[in-house]
């Protein structure tokens, strides 16, 4: 499984790095003489092309996760020991500061539910729910390379996370559902790529996130650094409709800064299938299903996703 997912990632990166020879010996047409299609973009993978100086976008995203179990340390599927559900509703505000620079603020609302949960730390059966503000993130994106017939759009990303989510005064009887944030400040450095091969739009993200030491309910915790690799392909069917396929992954490793983490490393890999409807230059809509297919030391979910975006 892990080899196949790695091979899929390699194919996407090769496709984005330049033209792939066709069977006839000719290169695929990048079709840059025509305007790039106006789409809402992937559901999870980030875009690379700036929205334009003075432009403003608001996007509301809703993802309902149904936890089906957990991935064990050896990547097998085990029971979650209860019924768990979670909803994420991040609202994203994006502003085009200059032709090559976008500013983005992400404010999430989170809500967790538990039913018939029996965990060693819960001191009995847990049923309940808890919701509130999650960790806020601020991103700066700078377009380093504009797309050409050979090269993809290349954008650098710097992200800053703030511990605004609830992470103190946690109840042992809640089985962790009342923890809505990491409690840590985070810094993310990343690279976004995109390339248009009519009628397919390809995307890729490679990010590295470093957390600070956090105090969670009075206990010092230092999470592991995280690598994010996302890949996506939009198949533009018409002026309004597009199909979407995505691969998303998060991998935890060692720590570049601070103390060595004692928390077991986590990993998560999944796929998204979706459908987009781009009504006009202002309104766009998309929906899909995210399925966590592999991982370790983390829960796995089946998550319907809906989003809409308004561009000013």
Short mmCIF file of C-alpha atoms in Angstrom, two decimals:
data_model
loop_
_atom_site.label_atom_id
_atom_site.label_comp_id
_atom_site.label_asym_id
_atom_site.label_seq_id
_atom_site.Cartn_x
_atom_site.Cartn_y
_atom_site.Cartn_z
CA UNK A 1 0.00 0.00 0.00
CA UNK A 2 2.69 2.49 1.01
CA UNK A 3 4.73 1.73 -2.17
CA UNK A 4 1.71 2.31 -4.41
CA UNK A 5 0.94 5.63 -2.74
CA UNK A 6 4.59 6.71 -3.08
CA UNK A 7 4.55 5.74 -6.77
CA UNK A 8 1.36 7.80 -7.30
CA UNK A 9 3.04 10.80 -5.66
CA UNK A 10 6.07 10.41 -7.92
CA UNK A 11 3.90 10.41 -11.05
CA UNK A 12 2.24 13.70 -10.01
CA UNK A 13 5.55 15.40 -9.29
CA UNK A 14 6.97 14.33 -12.68
CA UNK A 15 3.82 15.60 -14.41
CA UNK A 16 4.13 18.99 -12.75
CA UNK A 17 7.84 19.36 -13.48
CA UNK A 18 7.42 19.58 -17.22
CA UNK A 19 5.74 18.18 -20.37
CA UNK A 20 5.39 14.42 -20.58
CA UNK A 21 6.01 12.98 -24.06
CA UNK A 22 2.85 11.66 -25.67
CA UNK A 23 2.62 8.30 -27.41
CA UNK A 24 2.88 10.04 -30.79
CA UNK A 25 6.20 11.60 -29.79
CA UNK A 26 4.67 15.08 -29.34
CA UNK A 27 4.41 16.99 -26.06
CA UNK A 28 1.02 17.69 -24.53
CA UNK A 29 -0.27 21.20 -25.15
CA UNK A 30 -0.13 23.50 -22.15
CA UNK A 31 -2.66 25.75 -23.92
CA UNK A 32 -1.39 28.92 -22.23
CA UNK A 33 -2.55 31.17 -25.08
CA UNK A 34 -6.11 30.80 -23.77
CA UNK A 35 -7.07 32.03 -20.28
CA UNK A 36 -6.73 29.42 -17.55
CA UNK A 37 -10.08 28.00 -16.42
CA UNK A 38 -11.73 29.74 -13.48
CA UNK A 39 -12.38 27.05 -10.88
CA UNK A 40 -12.82 26.93 -7.13
CA UNK A 41 -9.76 24.68 -6.90
CA UNK A 42 -9.28 21.42 -4.98
CA UNK A 43 -11.02 20.70 -1.69
CA UNK A 44 -7.87 20.01 0.38
CA UNK A 45 -4.85 20.75 -1.83
CA UNK A 46 -3.88 24.43 -1.90
CA UNK A 47 -3.69 26.47 -5.10
CA UNK A 48 -0.63 28.25 -6.52
CA UNK A 49 -1.92 31.02 -8.83
CA UNK A 50 -2.51 34.36 -6.98
CA UNK A 51 -6.04 35.78 -7.01
CA UNK A 52 -4.83 39.16 -8.31
CA UNK A 53 -4.04 42.51 -6.73
CA UNK A 54 -6.98 44.10 -4.93
CA UNK A 55 -9.18 41.00 -5.24
CA UNK A 56 -10.86 39.44 -2.20
CA UNK A 57 -12.33 35.98 -1.63
CA UNK A 58 -14.36 34.39 1.15
CA UNK A 59 -14.64 30.61 1.29
CA UNK A 60 -16.74 28.59 3.74
CA UNK A 61 -15.78 24.95 4.12
CA UNK A 62 -17.69 22.23 5.99
CA UNK A 63 -16.33 18.74 6.64
CA UNK A 64 -18.21 16.15 8.71
CA UNK A 65 -15.98 13.31 9.89
CA UNK A 66 -17.37 9.89 10.85
CA UNK A 67 -14.69 7.97 12.75
CA UNK A 68 -14.66 4.31 11.76
CA UNK A 69 -11.66 3.22 13.86
CA UNK A 70 -7.98 3.83 14.45
CA UNK A 71 -4.74 2.99 12.66
CA UNK A 72 -2.37 1.11 14.97
CA UNK A 73 1.43 1.70 15.17
CA UNK A 74 1.90 -1.01 12.51
CA UNK A 75 -0.65 0.56 10.07
CA UNK A 76 -3.46 -1.94 10.78
CA UNK A 77 -7.07 -1.02 11.53
CA UNK A 78 -8.34 -1.36 15.10
CA UNK A 79 -11.45 -0.29 17.01
CA UNK A 80 -11.94 3.30 18.16
CA UNK A 81 -13.73 2.02 21.30
CA UNK A 82 -16.75 4.24 20.75
CA UNK A 83 -18.70 6.35 18.32
CA UNK A 84 -16.91 9.60 17.44
CA UNK A 85 -17.88 12.37 15.05
CA UNK A 86 -16.31 15.72 14.26
CA UNK A 87 -17.20 18.77 12.20
CA UNK A 88 -14.75 21.34 10.89
CA UNK A 89 -16.04 24.66 9.51
CA UNK A 90 -13.06 26.85 8.59
CA UNK A 91 -13.82 30.24 7.01
CA UNK A 92 -11.00 31.50 4.78
CA UNK A 93 -10.45 35.15 3.85
CA UNK A 94 -7.97 35.78 0.99
CA UNK A 95 -6.74 39.17 -0.22
CA UNK A 96 -4.51 39.90 -3.22
CA UNK A 97 -1.93 42.30 -1.79
CA UNK A 98 0.00 42.55 -5.08
CA UNK A 99 0.07 40.70 -8.41
CA UNK A 100 2.30 38.02 -6.85
CA UNK A 101 1.32 38.08 -3.15
CA UNK A 102 -1.79 36.70 -1.42
CA UNK A 103 -2.65 37.06 2.27
CA UNK A 104 -4.94 34.44 3.82
CA UNK A 105 -6.62 34.18 7.22
CA UNK A 106 -8.26 30.88 8.27
CA UNK A 107 -10.68 30.95 11.23
CA UNK A 108 -12.08 27.47 12.05
CA UNK A 109 -15.05 26.38 14.09
CA UNK A 110 -14.79 22.80 15.41
CA UNK A 111 -17.37 20.54 17.03
CA UNK A 112 -16.82 17.01 18.37
CA UNK A 113 -19.29 14.35 19.48
CA UNK A 114 -18.81 11.07 21.34
CA UNK A 115 -21.25 8.29 22.05
CA UNK A 116 -20.82 5.01 23.91
CA UNK A 117 -17.07 5.71 24.24
CA UNK A 118 -15.11 3.37 26.51
CA UNK A 119 -11.49 4.50 26.88
CA UNK A 120 -9.08 3.86 29.78
CA UNK A 121 -8.75 7.61 30.35
CA UNK A 122 -12.49 8.33 30.32
CA UNK A 123 -13.31 6.61 33.63
CA UNK A 124 -16.45 5.05 32.23
CA UNK A 125 -18.78 5.48 29.28
CA UNK A 126 -18.66 8.88 27.58
CA UNK A 127 -21.42 10.56 25.64
CA UNK A 128 -21.44 14.25 24.87
CA UNK A 129 -20.34 17.01 22.57
CA UNK A 130 -18.10 20.08 22.64
CA UNK A 131 -17.51 22.87 20.13
CA UNK A 132 -15.79 26.19 19.69
CA UNK A 133 -12.99 28.09 17.98
CA UNK A 134 -10.01 26.10 16.68
CA UNK A 135 -6.45 27.23 16.02
CA UNK A 136 -6.29 30.27 13.71
CA UNK A 137 -3.81 30.28 10.82
CA UNK A 138 -2.36 33.13 8.74
CA UNK A 139 -0.63 32.44 5.41
CA UNK A 140 1.48 34.54 3.06
CA UNK A 141 1.85 33.20 -0.50
CA UNK A 142 4.39 34.58 -2.98
CA UNK A 143 4.39 33.52 -6.65
CA UNK A 144 8.00 32.78 -7.47
CA UNK A 145 7.48 31.46 -11.00
CA UNK A 146 4.59 32.10 -13.38
CA UNK A 147 3.48 29.15 -15.46
CA UNK A 148 5.14 28.73 -18.85
CA UNK A 149 4.81 26.10 -21.59
CA UNK A 150 7.38 24.01 -19.69
CA UNK A 151 7.40 25.16 -16.06
CA UNK A 152 4.52 25.05 -13.56
CA UNK A 153 3.36 27.94 -11.44
CA UNK A 154 5.60 27.89 -8.37
CA UNK A 155 4.48 29.64 -5.16
CA UNK A 156 6.22 29.88 -1.80
CA UNK A 157 4.10 29.72 1.37
CA UNK A 158 4.80 30.89 4.91
CA UNK A 159 2.19 29.97 7.52
CA UNK A 160 1.74 30.94 11.16
CA UNK A 161 -0.56 29.06 13.55
CA UNK A 162 -1.93 30.51 16.79
CA UNK A 163 -3.18 28.39 19.76
CA UNK A 164 -6.68 29.82 19.95
CA UNK A 165 -8.42 26.43 20.18
CA UNK A 166 -9.53 25.12 23.57
CA UNK A 167 -6.65 23.17 25.16
CA UNK A 168 -6.84 23.86 28.90
CA UNK A 169 -9.19 22.82 31.73
CA UNK A 170 -9.91 19.59 29.86
CA UNK A 171 -12.19 17.05 31.51
CA UNK A 172 -10.82 13.49 31.85
CA UNK A 173 -14.39 12.29 31.49
CA UNK A 174 -14.71 13.74 27.96
CA UNK A 175 -12.38 11.27 26.18
CA UNK A 176 -10.56 14.17 24.53
CA UNK A 177 -13.53 15.61 22.62
CA UNK A 178 -13.15 18.98 24.40
CA UNK A 179 -9.63 19.54 23.04
CA UNK A 180 -10.02 21.79 19.96
CA UNK A 181 -6.44 23.05 19.54
CA UNK A 182 -2.81 21.97 19.80
CA UNK A 183 -1.84 24.62 22.34
CA UNK A 184 1.28 25.40 20.25
CA UNK A 185 2.39 28.15 17.91
CA UNK A 186 3.40 26.71 14.55
CA UNK A 187 5.44 27.84 11.56
CA UNK A 188 4.98 26.31 8.12
CA UNK A 189 7.25 26.71 5.08
CA UNK A 190 5.95 25.28 1.86
CA UNK A 191 5.88 25.07 -1.91
CA UNK A 192 2.72 25.06 -4.07
CA UNK A 193 2.77 24.01 -7.74
CA UNK A 194 0.12 23.98 -10.46
CA UNK A 195 0.12 23.19 -14.20
CA UNK A 196 -2.60 23.35 -16.85
CA UNK A 197 -2.69 20.59 -19.48
CA UNK A 198 -6.04 21.06 -21.21
CA UNK A 199 -8.48 19.79 -20.01
CA UNK A 200 -6.70 18.80 -16.76
CA UNK A 201 -5.37 21.10 -14.03
CA UNK A 202 -2.68 19.55 -11.78
CA UNK A 203 -1.74 20.75 -8.28
CA UNK A 204 0.85 19.80 -5.64
CA UNK A 205 1.79 20.98 -2.13
CA UNK A 206 4.89 20.16 -0.12
CA UNK A 207 4.92 21.78 3.37
CA UNK A 208 7.02 21.45 6.52
CA UNK A 209 5.51 22.50 9.88
CA UNK A 210 7.45 23.17 13.09
CA UNK A 211 5.52 23.49 16.41
CA UNK A 212 6.61 25.17 19.63
CA UNK A 213 6.36 23.50 23.01
CA UNK A 214 2.76 23.64 24.24
CA UNK A 215 1.13 23.56 27.64
CA UNK A 216 -1.96 21.40 27.32
CA UNK A 217 -4.03 21.30 30.48
CA UNK A 218 -0.96 22.14 32.55
CA UNK A 219 1.30 19.52 30.91
CA UNK A 220 4.25 20.42 28.66
CA UNK A 221 3.93 18.73 25.25
CA UNK A 222 6.17 19.03 22.22
CA UNK A 223 4.59 17.66 19.05
CA UNK A 224 6.67 16.28 16.21
CA UNK A 225 7.45 18.23 13.05
CA UNK A 226 5.09 17.42 10.20
CA UNK A 227 5.50 17.00 6.44
CA UNK A 228 2.42 17.55 4.27
CA UNK A 229 2.21 16.24 0.71
CA UNK A 230 -1.00 16.89 -1.25
CA UNK A 231 -1.69 16.17 -4.94
CA UNK A 232 -4.78 16.98 -6.99
CA UNK A 233 -6.15 16.83 -10.52
CA UNK A 234 -9.16 18.77 -11.85
CA UNK A 235 -10.73 17.53 -15.06
CA UNK A 236 -12.54 20.56 -16.50
CA UNK A 237 -15.60 19.20 -18.29
CA UNK A 238 -17.36 22.43 -19.29
CA UNK A 239 -17.27 26.13 -18.46
CA UNK A 240 -19.14 25.36 -15.23
CA UNK A 241 -18.40 21.75 -14.25
CA UNK A 242 -15.22 19.93 -13.20
CA UNK A 243 -14.36 16.57 -11.66
CA UNK A 244 -11.81 16.35 -8.86
CA UNK A 245 -9.41 13.68 -7.56
CA UNK A 246 -7.00 14.30 -4.67
CA UNK A 247 -4.38 12.51 -2.62
CA UNK A 248 -3.58 13.98 0.81
CA UNK A 249 -1.00 12.95 3.40
CA UNK A 250 0.61 14.08 6.65
CA UNK A 251 3.78 12.53 8.05
CA UNK A 252 5.36 13.20 11.44
CA UNK A 253 9.09 12.81 12.03
CA UNK A 254 11.78 14.24 14.29
CA UNK A 255 12.16 17.82 15.52
CA UNK A 256 14.38 20.47 13.95
CA UNK A 257 14.07 22.72 17.00
CA UNK A 258 13.24 22.33 20.67
CA UNK A 259 13.22 19.13 22.74
CA UNK A 260 12.78 15.71 21.23
CA UNK A 261 9.12 14.71 21.12
CA UNK A 262 8.04 11.72 23.20
CA UNK A 263 4.73 11.41 21.35
CA UNK A 264 4.50 8.45 18.92
CA UNK A 265 4.82 9.55 15.29
CA UNK A 266 1.58 9.76 13.33
CA UNK A 267 0.90 9.39 9.62
CA UNK A 268 -2.27 9.72 7.55
CA UNK A 269 -2.93 9.16 3.84
CA UNK A 270 -6.22 9.52 2.02
CA UNK A 271 -8.13 10.15 -1.19
CA UNK A 272 -10.84 12.64 -2.20
CA UNK A 273 -13.28 12.44 -5.09
CA UNK A 274 -15.38 15.50 -5.81
CA UNK A 275 -17.45 17.59 -8.19
CA UNK A 276 -17.23 21.34 -8.78
CA UNK A 277 -19.76 23.84 -10.11
CA UNK A 278 -18.42 27.27 -11.04
CA UNK A 279 -21.49 29.43 -11.56
CA UNK A 280 -19.76 32.64 -12.64
CA UNK A 281 -16.76 34.82 -11.79
CA UNK A 282 -18.16 35.42 -8.29
CA UNK A 283 -19.76 32.16 -7.09
CA UNK A 284 -18.26 28.65 -7.00
CA UNK A 285 -19.36 25.47 -5.25
CA UNK A 286 -17.82 22.03 -4.66
CA UNK A 287 -18.52 18.82 -2.79
CA UNK A 288 -16.84 15.49 -2.31
CA UNK A 289 -15.93 12.60 -0.05
CA UNK A 290 -12.59 12.21 1.76
CA UNK A 291 -11.55 8.68 2.79
CA UNK A 292 -8.58 8.00 5.07
CA UNK A 293 -7.00 4.90 3.51
CA UNK A 294 -3.79 4.33 5.53
CA UNK A 295 -1.98 5.64 8.58
CA UNK A 296 -0.57 4.94 12.03
CA UNK A 297 -1.35 6.12 15.59
CA UNK A 298 -4.36 8.13 14.43
CA UNK A 299 -8.10 7.72 13.85
CA UNK A 300 -9.47 7.19 10.36
CA UNK A 301 -12.58 8.88 9.01
CA UNK A 302 -15.04 9.00 6.16
CA UNK A 303 -15.76 12.70 5.60
CA UNK A 304 -18.32 14.33 3.29
CA UNK A 305 -17.16 17.83 2.30
CA UNK A 306 -19.07 20.87 1.05
CA UNK A 307 -17.71 24.33 0.26
CA UNK A 308 -18.64 27.55 -1.47
CA UNK A 309 -16.57 30.58 -2.43
CA UNK A 310 -17.48 34.18 -3.23
CA UNK A 311 -15.00 36.38 -5.10
CA UNK A 312 -15.23 40.16 -4.98
#
